[in-house]
mmCIF file of C-alpha atoms in Angstrom:
data_model
loop_
_atom_site.group_PDB
_atom_site.id
_atom_site.type_symbol
_atom_site.label_atom_id
_atom_site.label_comp_id
_atom_site.label_asym_id
_atom_site.label_seq_id
_atom_site.Cartn_x
_atom_site.Cartn_y
_atom_site.Cartn_z
ATOM 1 C CA MET A 1 105.100 51.414 93.250
ATOM 2 C CA LYS A 2 105.193 47.636 92.829
ATOM 3 C CA GLU A 3 107.380 47.227 95.918
ATOM 4 C CA GLU A 4 104.958 49.271 98.045
ATOM 5 C CA ILE A 5 101.994 47.155 96.906
ATOM 6 C CA ILE A 6 103.872 43.909 97.616
ATOM 7 C CA ASN A 7 104.824 45.168 101.093
ATOM 8 C CA LEU A 8 101.179 46.062 101.773
ATOM 9 C CA LEU A 9 99.989 42.604 100.724
ATOM 10 C CA LYS A 10 102.645 40.874 102.829
ATOM 11 C CA LYS A 11 101.846 42.981 105.882
ATOM 12 C CA GLU A 12 98.148 42.129 105.589
ATOM 13 C CA GLY A 13 98.908 38.420 105.170
ATOM 14 C CA LYS A 14 97.793 38.232 101.545
ATOM 15 C CA LEU A 15 101.278 37.165 100.443
ATOM 16 C CA SER A 16 103.762 34.977 102.247
ATOM 17 C CA ASP A 17 107.512 35.344 101.811
ATOM 18 C CA GLU A 18 107.544 34.199 98.218
ATOM 19 C CA THR A 19 110.648 34.761 96.167
ATOM 20 C CA ILE A 20 110.695 37.458 93.493
ATOM 21 C CA ASP A 21 110.340 34.775 90.821
ATOM 22 C CA GLU A 22 107.219 33.406 92.491
ATOM 23 C CA ILE A 23 105.707 36.865 92.897
ATOM 24 C CA GLN A 24 106.282 37.621 89.221
ATOM 25 C CA GLN A 25 104.146 34.621 88.328
ATOM 26 C CA ILE A 26 101.106 36.096 90.102
ATOM 27 C CA ASN A 27 98.545 37.556 87.709
ATOM 28 C CA ILE A 28 98.103 41.345 87.968
ATOM 29 C CA ASN A 29 94.356 40.838 88.421
ATOM 30 C CA ASP A 30 95.074 38.719 91.485
ATOM 31 C CA PHE A 31 97.218 41.514 92.918
ATOM 32 C CA THR A 32 94.396 43.971 92.270
ATOM 33 C CA ASN A 33 91.792 41.716 93.856
ATOM 34 C CA MET A 34 93.932 41.271 96.976
ATOM 35 C CA VAL A 35 94.428 45.038 97.376
ATOM 36 C CA GLU A 36 90.718 45.662 96.893
ATOM 37 C CA GLU A 37 89.867 42.985 99.461
ATOM 38 C CA ILE A 38 92.069 44.697 102.053
ATOM 39 C CA GLY A 39 90.439 48.047 101.260
ATOM 40 C CA LYS A 40 86.991 46.581 101.937
ATOM 41 C CA GLU A 41 87.883 45.081 105.333
ATOM 42 C CA LYS A 42 86.726 46.713 108.559
ATOM 43 C CA THR A 43 89.052 49.309 110.072
ATOM 44 C CA GLU A 44 89.186 50.680 113.591
ATOM 45 C CA TYR A 45 89.018 54.459 113.246
ATOM 46 C CA ILE A 46 87.680 55.281 109.781
ATOM 47 C CA ASN A 47 84.271 53.755 109.081
ATOM 48 C CA ALA A 48 83.395 53.285 105.412
ATOM 49 C CA ASP A 49 79.745 52.581 106.190
ATOM 50 C CA GLU A 50 79.419 55.810 108.138
ATOM 51 C CA ILE A 51 80.973 57.792 105.283
ATOM 52 C CA SER A 52 78.745 56.125 102.687
ATOM 53 C CA LYS A 53 75.527 56.476 104.674
ATOM 54 C CA ASP A 54 73.493 59.323 103.128
ATOM 55 C CA LEU A 55 76.547 60.421 101.086
ATOM 56 C CA ASN A 56 75.036 63.030 98.772
ATOM 57 C CA THR A 57 77.148 62.430 95.670
ATOM 58 C CA LYS A 58 76.507 60.846 92.298
ATOM 59 C CA TYR A 59 79.903 59.224 91.818
ATOM 60 C CA ILE A 60 82.613 60.661 94.095
ATOM 61 C CA GLY A 61 83.198 58.171 96.916
ATOM 62 C CA LYS A 62 80.625 55.654 95.725
ATOM 63 C CA ASN A 63 83.516 53.228 95.343
ATOM 64 C CA LEU A 64 85.424 53.472 98.620
ATOM 65 C CA TYR A 65 88.505 51.689 99.974
ATOM 66 C CA VAL A 66 89.730 52.174 103.539
ATOM 67 C CA PHE A 67 93.081 50.835 104.771
ATOM 68 C CA LYS A 68 94.579 50.668 108.244
ATOM 69 C CA GLU A 69 98.027 51.696 107.054
ATOM 70 C CA VAL A 70 99.717 52.291 103.709
ATOM 71 C CA GLN A 71 102.874 54.052 102.687
ATOM 72 C CA SER A 72 100.885 56.448 100.490
ATOM 73 C CA THR A 73 97.246 56.547 99.397
ATOM 74 C CA ASN A 74 98.390 58.099 96.106
ATOM 75 C CA THR A 75 100.495 55.016 95.380
ATOM 76 C CA VAL A 76 97.588 52.663 96.060
ATOM 77 C CA ALA A 77 95.326 54.878 93.953
ATOM 78 C CA LYS A 78 97.781 54.794 91.035
ATOM 79 C CA PHE A 79 97.939 51.002 91.211
ATOM 80 C CA LEU A 80 94.177 50.541 91.337
ATOM 81 C CA SER A 81 93.542 53.180 88.669
ATOM 82 C CA ALA A 82 95.772 51.241 86.286
ATOM 83 C CA ASN A 83 93.607 48.193 86.885
ATOM 84 C CA GLY A 84 90.121 49.395 86.232
ATOM 85 C CA ILE A 85 88.567 51.139 89.248
ATOM 86 C CA PRO A 86 85.946 53.713 88.229
ATOM 87 C CA ASP A 87 86.071 57.491 88.098
ATOM 88 C CA GLY A 88 85.533 59.036 91.527
ATOM 89 C CA SER A 89 86.911 56.095 93.512
ATOM 90 C CA VAL A 90 88.377 57.125 96.869
ATOM 91 C CA ILE A 91 91.271 55.522 98.739
ATOM 92 C CA ILE A 92 91.590 56.367 102.450
ATOM 93 C CA SER A 93 94.098 55.254 105.047
ATOM 94 C CA GLU A 94 94.017 55.704 108.810
ATOM 95 C CA ARG A 95 97.732 56.461 108.651
ATOM 96 C CA GLN A 96 100.462 56.784 106.040
ATOM 97 C CA THR A 97 104.061 55.826 106.679
ATOM 98 C CA ALA A 98 105.833 57.351 103.686
ATOM 99 C CA ALA A 99 103.567 60.033 102.270
ATOM 100 C CA LYS A 100 104.998 62.787 100.119
ATOM 101 C CA GLY A 101 103.902 66.307 99.367
ATOM 102 C CA ARG A 102 104.952 68.492 96.456
ATOM 103 C CA SER A 103 108.639 68.407 95.462
ATOM 104 C CA GLY A 104 109.025 65.116 97.320
ATOM 105 C CA LYS A 105 108.662 66.672 100.777
ATOM 106 C CA SER A 106 107.640 64.257 103.516
ATOM 107 C CA TRP A 107 104.111 64.536 104.903
ATOM 108 C CA GLU A 108 103.335 63.606 108.496
ATOM 109 C CA SER A 109 100.299 61.288 108.463
ATOM 110 C CA PRO A 110 99.568 59.821 111.913
ATOM 111 C CA LEU A 111 96.255 58.608 113.294
ATOM 112 C CA GLY A 112 93.637 61.315 113.635
ATOM 113 C CA GLY A 113 94.054 62.869 110.204
ATOM 114 C CA VAL A 114 92.188 62.617 106.937
ATOM 115 C CA TRP A 115 94.491 61.011 104.360
ATOM 116 C CA LEU A 116 92.804 60.216 101.073
ATOM 117 C CA SER A 117 93.238 60.069 97.316
ATOM 118 C CA ILE A 118 90.603 60.434 94.615
ATOM 119 C CA VAL A 119 90.942 58.758 91.222
ATOM 120 C CA LEU A 120 89.682 60.926 88.374
ATOM 121 C CA ASN A 121 89.368 60.014 84.715
ATOM 122 C CA PRO A 122 89.000 63.474 83.205
ATOM 123 C CA ASN A 123 89.173 64.469 79.573
ATOM 124 C CA VAL A 124 91.744 67.229 80.082
ATOM 125 C CA ASP A 125 95.259 68.046 78.952
ATOM 126 C CA HIS A 126 98.282 68.808 81.137
ATOM 127 C CA SER A 127 97.601 72.545 81.079
ATOM 128 C CA LYS A 128 94.488 72.023 83.219
ATOM 129 C CA LEU A 129 96.309 70.289 86.107
ATOM 130 C CA PRO A 130 96.999 73.518 88.027
ATOM 131 C CA LEU A 131 93.306 74.380 87.834
ATOM 132 C CA ILE A 132 92.359 70.988 89.269
ATOM 133 C CA THR A 133 94.640 71.663 92.245
ATOM 134 C CA LEU A 134 93.126 75.111 92.756
ATOM 135 C CA ALA A 135 89.596 73.716 92.481
ATOM 136 C CA THR A 136 90.410 71.114 95.129
ATOM 137 C CA GLY A 137 91.700 73.871 97.397
ATOM 138 C CA VAL A 138 88.350 75.613 97.084
ATOM 139 C CA ALA A 139 86.548 72.365 97.964
ATOM 140 C CA VAL A 140 88.699 71.914 101.086
ATOM 141 C CA ALA A 141 88.169 75.531 102.144
ATOM 142 C CA LYS A 142 84.394 75.211 101.714
ATOM 143 C CA THR A 143 84.502 71.981 103.735
ATOM 144 C CA LEU A 144 86.317 73.678 106.605
ATOM 145 C CA GLU A 145 83.834 76.557 106.520
ATOM 146 C CA LYS A 146 80.961 74.089 106.636
ATOM 147 C CA VAL A 147 82.294 72.392 109.789
ATOM 148 C CA GLY A 148 82.679 75.743 111.547
ATOM 149 C CA ILE A 149 86.187 77.023 110.824
ATOM 150 C CA LYS A 150 86.272 80.708 109.956
ATOM 151 C CA ASN A 151 88.338 82.261 107.197
ATOM 152 C CA PRO A 152 90.309 79.349 105.712
ATOM 153 C CA GLU A 153 92.727 80.695 103.121
ATOM 154 C CA ILE A 154 94.421 79.049 100.147
ATOM 155 C CA LYS A 155 98.162 79.467 99.719
ATOM 156 C CA TRP A 156 99.191 78.987 96.110
ATOM 157 C CA PRO A 157 99.297 76.372 94.848
ATOM 158 C CA ASN A 158 98.256 73.650 97.270
ATOM 159 C CA ASP A 159 98.118 74.553 100.981
ATOM 160 C CA ILE A 160 95.125 75.537 103.104
ATOM 161 C CA MET A 161 95.957 77.975 105.893
ATOM 162 C CA ILE A 162 94.206 79.046 109.095
ATOM 163 C CA ASN A 163 95.588 82.242 110.650
ATOM 164 C CA GLY A 164 98.910 81.687 108.903
ATOM 165 C CA LYS A 165 99.217 78.018 109.860
ATOM 166 C CA LYS A 166 98.903 75.051 107.513
ATOM 167 C CA ILE A 167 96.000 72.680 108.031
ATOM 168 C CA CYS A 168 95.869 70.859 104.690
ATOM 169 C CA GLY A 169 98.032 69.958 101.709
ATOM 170 C CA ILE A 170 97.070 68.802 98.222
ATOM 171 C CA LEU A 171 99.115 66.734 95.779
ATOM 172 C CA THR A 172 97.900 66.311 92.202
ATOM 173 C CA GLU A 173 99.586 63.646 90.078
ATOM 174 C CA ALA A 174 98.867 62.676 86.476
ATOM 175 C CA VAL A 175 99.104 59.125 85.175
ATOM 176 C CA ALA A 176 99.934 59.591 81.499
ATOM 177 C CA LYS A 177 100.496 57.302 78.536
ATOM 178 C CA PHE A 178 101.893 58.600 75.246
ATOM 179 C CA ASN A 179 101.343 62.208 76.403
ATOM 180 C CA THR A 180 97.686 61.467 77.148
ATOM 181 C CA ILE A 181 96.384 61.785 80.691
ATOM 182 C CA GLU A 182 94.649 58.546 81.598
ATOM 183 C CA HIS A 183 94.029 59.274 85.276
ATOM 184 C CA ILE A 184 94.553 62.040 87.776
ATOM 185 C CA ILE A 185 95.346 61.089 91.347
ATOM 186 C CA LEU A 186 94.293 63.781 93.755
ATOM 187 C CA GLY A 187 95.861 63.418 97.200
ATOM 188 C CA VAL A 188 94.430 65.391 100.130
ATOM 189 C CA GLY A 189 95.740 65.461 103.686
ATOM 190 C CA ILE A 190 93.831 67.328 106.407
ATOM 191 C CA ASP A 191 95.141 67.620 109.968
ATOM 192 C CA ALA A 192 91.866 66.830 111.719
ATOM 193 C CA ASN A 193 92.554 65.539 115.244
ATOM 194 C CA VAL A 194 96.273 64.806 115.001
ATOM 195 C CA ASP A 195 98.627 65.677 117.847
ATOM 196 C CA ILE A 196 100.970 68.167 116.216
ATOM 197 C CA ASP A 197 103.066 68.314 119.385
ATOM 198 C CA ASN A 198 104.563 65.086 118.052
ATOM 199 C CA PHE A 199 105.458 66.693 114.730
ATOM 200 C CA PRO A 200 109.095 67.535 113.939
ATOM 201 C CA GLU A 201 110.103 70.967 115.229
ATOM 202 C CA LEU A 202 110.339 72.276 111.675
ATOM 203 C CA LEU A 203 106.625 71.586 111.113
ATOM 204 C CA LYS A 204 105.150 72.068 114.564
ATOM 205 C CA ASP A 205 105.007 75.877 114.753
ATOM 206 C CA GLY A 206 103.554 76.269 111.280
ATOM 207 C CA SER A 207 100.756 73.716 111.618
ATOM 208 C CA THR A 208 97.280 73.631 113.090
ATOM 209 C CA THR A 209 94.391 71.162 113.217
ATOM 210 C CA VAL A 210 90.632 71.174 112.896
ATOM 211 C CA GLU A 211 90.416 70.157 116.563
ATOM 212 C CA ARG A 212 92.517 73.126 117.684
ATOM 213 C CA GLU A 213 90.524 75.584 115.614
ATOM 214 C CA LEU A 214 87.135 74.279 116.765
ATOM 215 C CA GLY A 215 88.179 73.581 120.363
ATOM 216 C CA GLU A 216 86.864 70.010 120.138
ATOM 217 C CA LYS A 217 87.435 66.822 118.195
ATOM 218 C CA ILE A 218 85.678 66.314 114.903
ATOM 219 C CA SER A 219 84.535 63.028 113.400
ATOM 220 C CA GLU A 220 86.980 62.128 110.628
ATOM 221 C CA ASN A 221 84.133 60.244 108.929
ATOM 222 C CA TYR A 222 81.961 63.352 108.873
ATOM 223 C CA LEU A 223 84.846 65.492 107.627
ATOM 224 C CA ILE A 224 85.559 63.053 104.783
ATOM 225 C CA LYS A 225 81.884 62.837 103.829
ATOM 226 C CA THR A 226 81.555 66.622 103.795
ATOM 227 C CA PHE A 227 84.661 67.028 101.660
ATOM 228 C CA LEU A 228 83.547 64.417 99.110
ATOM 229 C CA GLU A 229 80.238 66.234 98.682
ATOM 230 C CA GLU A 230 81.921 69.627 98.327
ATOM 231 C CA PHE A 231 84.496 68.221 95.923
ATOM 232 C CA GLU A 232 81.893 66.705 93.606
ATOM 233 C CA GLY A 233 80.134 70.067 93.394
ATOM 234 C CA ILE A 234 83.391 71.786 92.453
ATOM 235 C CA ARG A 235 84.317 68.975 90.017
ATOM 236 C CA ASP A 236 80.969 69.372 88.239
ATOM 237 C CA ILE A 237 81.613 73.106 87.845
ATOM 238 C CA PHE A 238 85.103 72.350 86.555
ATOM 239 C CA ASP A 239 83.839 69.800 84.022
ATOM 240 C CA GLY A 240 81.223 72.317 82.911
ATOM 241 C CA GLU A 241 83.969 74.794 81.975
ATOM 242 C CA GLY A 242 83.100 76.962 84.964
ATOM 243 C CA PHE A 243 86.717 77.989 85.524
ATOM 244 C CA GLU A 244 85.873 81.629 86.240
ATOM 245 C CA ALA A 245 83.462 80.682 89.020
ATOM 246 C CA ILE A 246 86.128 78.499 90.635
ATOM 247 C CA LEU A 247 88.803 81.187 90.273
ATOM 248 C CA LYS A 248 86.448 83.721 91.849
ATOM 249 C CA GLU A 249 86.011 81.454 94.869
ATOM 250 C CA TRP A 250 89.778 80.883 95.016
ATOM 251 C CA ARG A 251 90.613 84.597 94.833
ATOM 252 C CA LYS A 252 88.175 85.349 97.687
ATOM 253 C CA ARG A 253 90.145 82.979 99.897
ATOM 254 C CA SER A 254 93.656 83.675 98.638
ATOM 255 C CA TYR A 255 96.425 83.733 101.232
ATOM 256 C CA SER A 256 99.029 84.682 98.626
ATOM 257 C CA ILE A 257 97.618 87.686 96.749
ATOM 258 C CA GLY A 258 98.969 90.992 98.045
ATOM 259 C CA LYS A 259 102.008 89.520 99.768
ATOM 260 C CA ILE A 260 105.750 89.755 99.210
ATOM 261 C CA VAL A 261 107.080 86.302 98.409
ATOM 262 C CA GLU A 262 110.213 84.437 97.521
ATOM 263 C CA VAL A 263 109.454 82.398 94.415
ATOM 264 C CA ARG A 264 111.316 79.138 94.005
ATOM 265 C CA GLU A 265 110.797 77.712 90.547
ATOM 266 C CA PRO A 266 112.352 74.520 89.160
ATOM 267 C CA PHE A 267 116.027 74.514 88.174
ATOM 268 C CA ASN A 268 116.989 76.840 91.062
ATOM 269 C CA LYS A 269 115.275 79.901 89.679
ATOM 270 C CA TYR A 270 114.719 82.058 92.786
ATOM 271 C CA TYR A 271 113.525 85.658 93.038
ATOM 272 C CA ASP A 272 111.437 87.981 95.236
ATOM 273 C CA GLY A 273 108.229 89.606 94.112
ATOM 274 C CA TYR A 274 104.773 90.923 94.917
ATOM 275 C CA VAL A 275 101.807 88.652 94.190
ATOM 276 C CA ILE A 276 99.343 90.485 91.969
ATOM 277 C CA GLY A 277 96.890 87.704 91.310
ATOM 278 C CA ILE A 278 96.167 84.510 89.439
ATOM 279 C CA ASN A 279 95.280 84.028 85.775
ATOM 280 C CA ARG A 280 92.746 81.765 84.066
ATOM 281 C CA GLU A 281 95.302 78.979 83.730
ATOM 282 C CA GLY A 282 95.921 78.872 87.459
ATOM 283 C CA ALA A 283 99.356 80.517 87.219
ATOM 284 C CA LEU A 284 100.426 83.027 89.855
ATOM 285 C CA ILE A 285 101.239 86.520 88.538
ATOM 286 C CA VAL A 286 104.153 88.085 90.388
ATOM 287 C CA GLU A 287 105.663 91.541 89.972
ATOM 288 C CA LYS A 288 109.429 91.300 90.417
ATOM 289 C CA ILE A 289 111.610 93.909 92.081
ATOM 290 C CA ASP A 290 112.530 95.401 88.689
ATOM 291 C CA GLY A 291 108.846 95.868 87.802
ATOM 292 C CA THR A 292 108.595 93.044 85.302
ATOM 293 C CA LEU A 293 105.786 90.524 85.559
ATOM 294 C CA GLU A 294 106.421 86.814 85.934
ATOM 295 C CA LYS A 295 103.929 83.998 85.374
ATOM 296 C CA VAL A 296 104.610 81.216 87.883
ATOM 297 C CA ILE A 297 103.255 77.881 86.669
ATOM 298 C CA SER A 298 105.009 75.541 89.081
ATOM 299 C CA GLY A 299 107.181 75.942 92.112
ATOM 300 C CA GLU A 300 106.889 77.284 95.638
ATOM 301 C CA CYS A 301 106.094 80.710 97.071
ATOM 302 C CA ILE A 302 107.424 81.507 100.527
ATOM 303 C CA ILE A 303 105.633 84.392 102.214
ATOM 304 C CA LYS A 304 108.055 87.103 103.385
ATOM 305 C CA ASN A 305 105.727 89.583 105.079
#
């Protein structure tokens, strides 16, 4: 993380080519101030003022940083969260050069997309992390519905699908200290107006964009603003122990329930099964070929039918 932050500061002219020894002498607060200064500078495509204008939230997005280019908004969010930025702060970048999805998979993040991370300071334990991811999926789906896209579906655990094609991915990361979660970094990437013809062949056929689904470009600023408002509403329900209401919304939009899947769990545990549903902890319930039930807490489900 430190190397990424140093590279960002050098690229933006905040650091010259100091030696490692010289860099180590710089106070961490000075590093933080420099990163925050960059995040408050004007950018060409994403407009912080336009997002903030009439933003109908109490705390989500009230502290906003927009960058021209970073390797990963999650990395910047982790750095800033460790140095005092408030709950609900949002880090956005016009493009990412080394973004990662779940399991370390690369994430294409060119101009025209919505690439952001939200810093949360929740009072939750590790068992609630899957529910936070599912709740975010509901917020993204409701956002897409609000801008005119019909029938967005949520593929467990973290993809939003339109007619079988991926339009959004979510990456939830916990920053923990002594087994206590201090911050949650919630990364969201939405293919808004990106040109997926430039995507690698492996990704191209399985992807779509908001522009393609609507038949016209959408303002990334408006899309971000809409999502932040929807997310705060879902977060408030989550904090109010309204898990069942969130799960009900998730189940209505599920892309996974009722399908035959190949489950790929950690440590090379692979098997086929039929997705029955999702439980109150956010785990997927799968009936295996032999009729036994499996609770999938983490991993990947590849649709087979």
